[in-house]
Amino acid sequence: MPARGGRWGSFWELRARQLQRQLQAKEERIVELETENALLHLKLAESREVAARGRREETPRRGHPSSALTRLRRAAQKLKQEMEALRSSSRGLLQSYREEHRDCLSEIVRAVQTAQLHHEALLAAWPAEAGRLERSLRDVTECWRQEQRERRRLQEALAELKGDIRVLCRIRPLLPFDDKAQEPVSQNSSVSGGVVHAVDDETVLVECTRPGHPLINKTYTFERVYGPAASQRVVFEDVCPLLTSFLDGYNVCIMAYGQTGSGKSFTMLGPHCQEEPAPPSEPCGDAGIIPRAAGELFRLISEDASRSPELDISIVEVYNNDIFDLLANDSGRVASGVKRQVLTTQQGKKAVCGLTYQSVRSAAEFLTLVGRGLQLRAKQPTAVHAESSRSHLVITVTLATATSSRGPSGRPSAPALQLDQSASTEPCRPGPRSPATRKRQSPPMPLRTRGHGLGQVAPDPLGQVHATLQLVDLAGSECAGVSGVTGPALRETSCINRSLAALSDVLGALAEGRGHIPYRNSRLTHLLQDVLGGDAKLQVIVCVSPGQRHVAETLQSLGFGARARQVERGRPAPRKLR
């Protein structure tokens, strides 16, 4: 009824304006006719004067009227008739205009009265409608909160059933370079296009027969197996629940593991992994987990206006067993990374001294920082991969919520976390880094750093760190004989393989329940100690190549994934969101 009343009110206002315009036009026509009437009267007077003058001139010859006088009289008579017709028409037109004017006024009065009635009805109906809508909103809000609580309960039950360490396996498609130096294989392997097959959604089969080598026929079971045809979107669907857990206060780590060229960087970053990742506005293409996660995180944040979380980003790489801060700006100059040290806080947590953090407020800012870090990441072409990553990339997203106590800079202040100085005797200072395999970039935006030297680190910029999300793109293990690297690249290969072996040793020790876990055998495992042996939800994506010539590395990667599945840890607990 409110909508209909408003529509009729607008109609009558429009009709009244139309009638007023018609009335004004007719009144203008009356003025024109009256002006024309006056002109005709003037012409009639002139004609009469001419006729009178003619009569005076013809008086001496009264018995002989001229033809001019006759024509003049006829013209005068015609003018009289036209004047009478004009007067009659003017009177009729004026009368019709007056009647239409009265009708218009009557319609305007009725429209105003109807509008007033509708207005009064709206005033009476709106309070009741507003109350109904408010009650409906409260009911929907309560249902939404109940659904949120139920979702969290079911998600935690599912996570408990699946385990807090989940291992997924992705088989990349067979590529043209896989045919190079291909040795003869069994008929079954040749027909299927590779030696690694996804038997079902949870089982991987490695089947290979080579002359002079023993038969290989092994199966591995994981939480999920993706075949060569699986899209990036399908892989990301298994990541989405972890992003929700992260916003709920759980520590989360998503890690890609595998030999070089097996598709780790493609899975994590997408086809633009050597430059800036694809923007989140284009998630339908081949965008990897990191750009999709950026868009999904800010979408989830925008859906819950009751919380005001802020995200801080740090990007480091572990290169030649050293940790480099890829967001650091060394003394105002463009740097290819600043060396950092991992220290232990008095709370038993690992912290990177002096690490640079950057607040982000959108997925676009997130990916801009990732693109900057990728420009500085160590890369080197090899015989196996044209853009082989020579370092382990770790992107850390810190979740915190806003507080009312803020320092002079507008950020909250909190007491500093004290570091355990006995954990390391190495000074926390920048270190040199080989520029041979680095790309340069434009000067970065102003950044913040946490840490002011050995002995203390600055608190989280918000004072309330609730959870961390770590996105890890590990460097690929490789055989020096196959990759053909020499010189400095050979040292990089050695460091990569040793760090991955240390990671495997840590998971093996955790799976066996040993008393001592060798975290300090590598900077990589030392950096990820809280993830591997702590309370984080860890998801490992094992990427494997289907080619026969990579079967040894494939078996090693699948064995790593099987070992990770055997790790049993305590159930992770969320930090309470304030």
Tab-separated table of C-alpha atoms in Angstrom, residues 109-123:
chain	number	residue	atom	x	y	z
A	109	VAL	CA	-7.896	19.515	-5.641
A	110	ARG	CA	-8.856	15.836	-5.817
A	111	ALA	CA	-5.199	14.825	-6.387
A	112	VAL	CA	-4.046	16.869	-3.397
A	113	GLN	CA	-6.750	15.348	-1.220
A	114	THR	CA	-5.844	11.818	-2.394
A	115	ALA	CA	-2.133	12.478	-1.752
A	116	GLN	CA	-2.929	13.689	1.737
A	117	LEU	CA	-4.940	10.545	2.432
A	118	HIS	CA	-2.108	8.326	1.164
A	119	HIS	CA	0.432	10.290	3.206
A	120	GLU	CA	-1.618	9.805	6.347
A	121	ALA	CA	-1.943	6.087	5.572
A	122	LEU	CA	1.832	5.819	5.071
A	123	LEU	CA	2.497	7.591	8.347
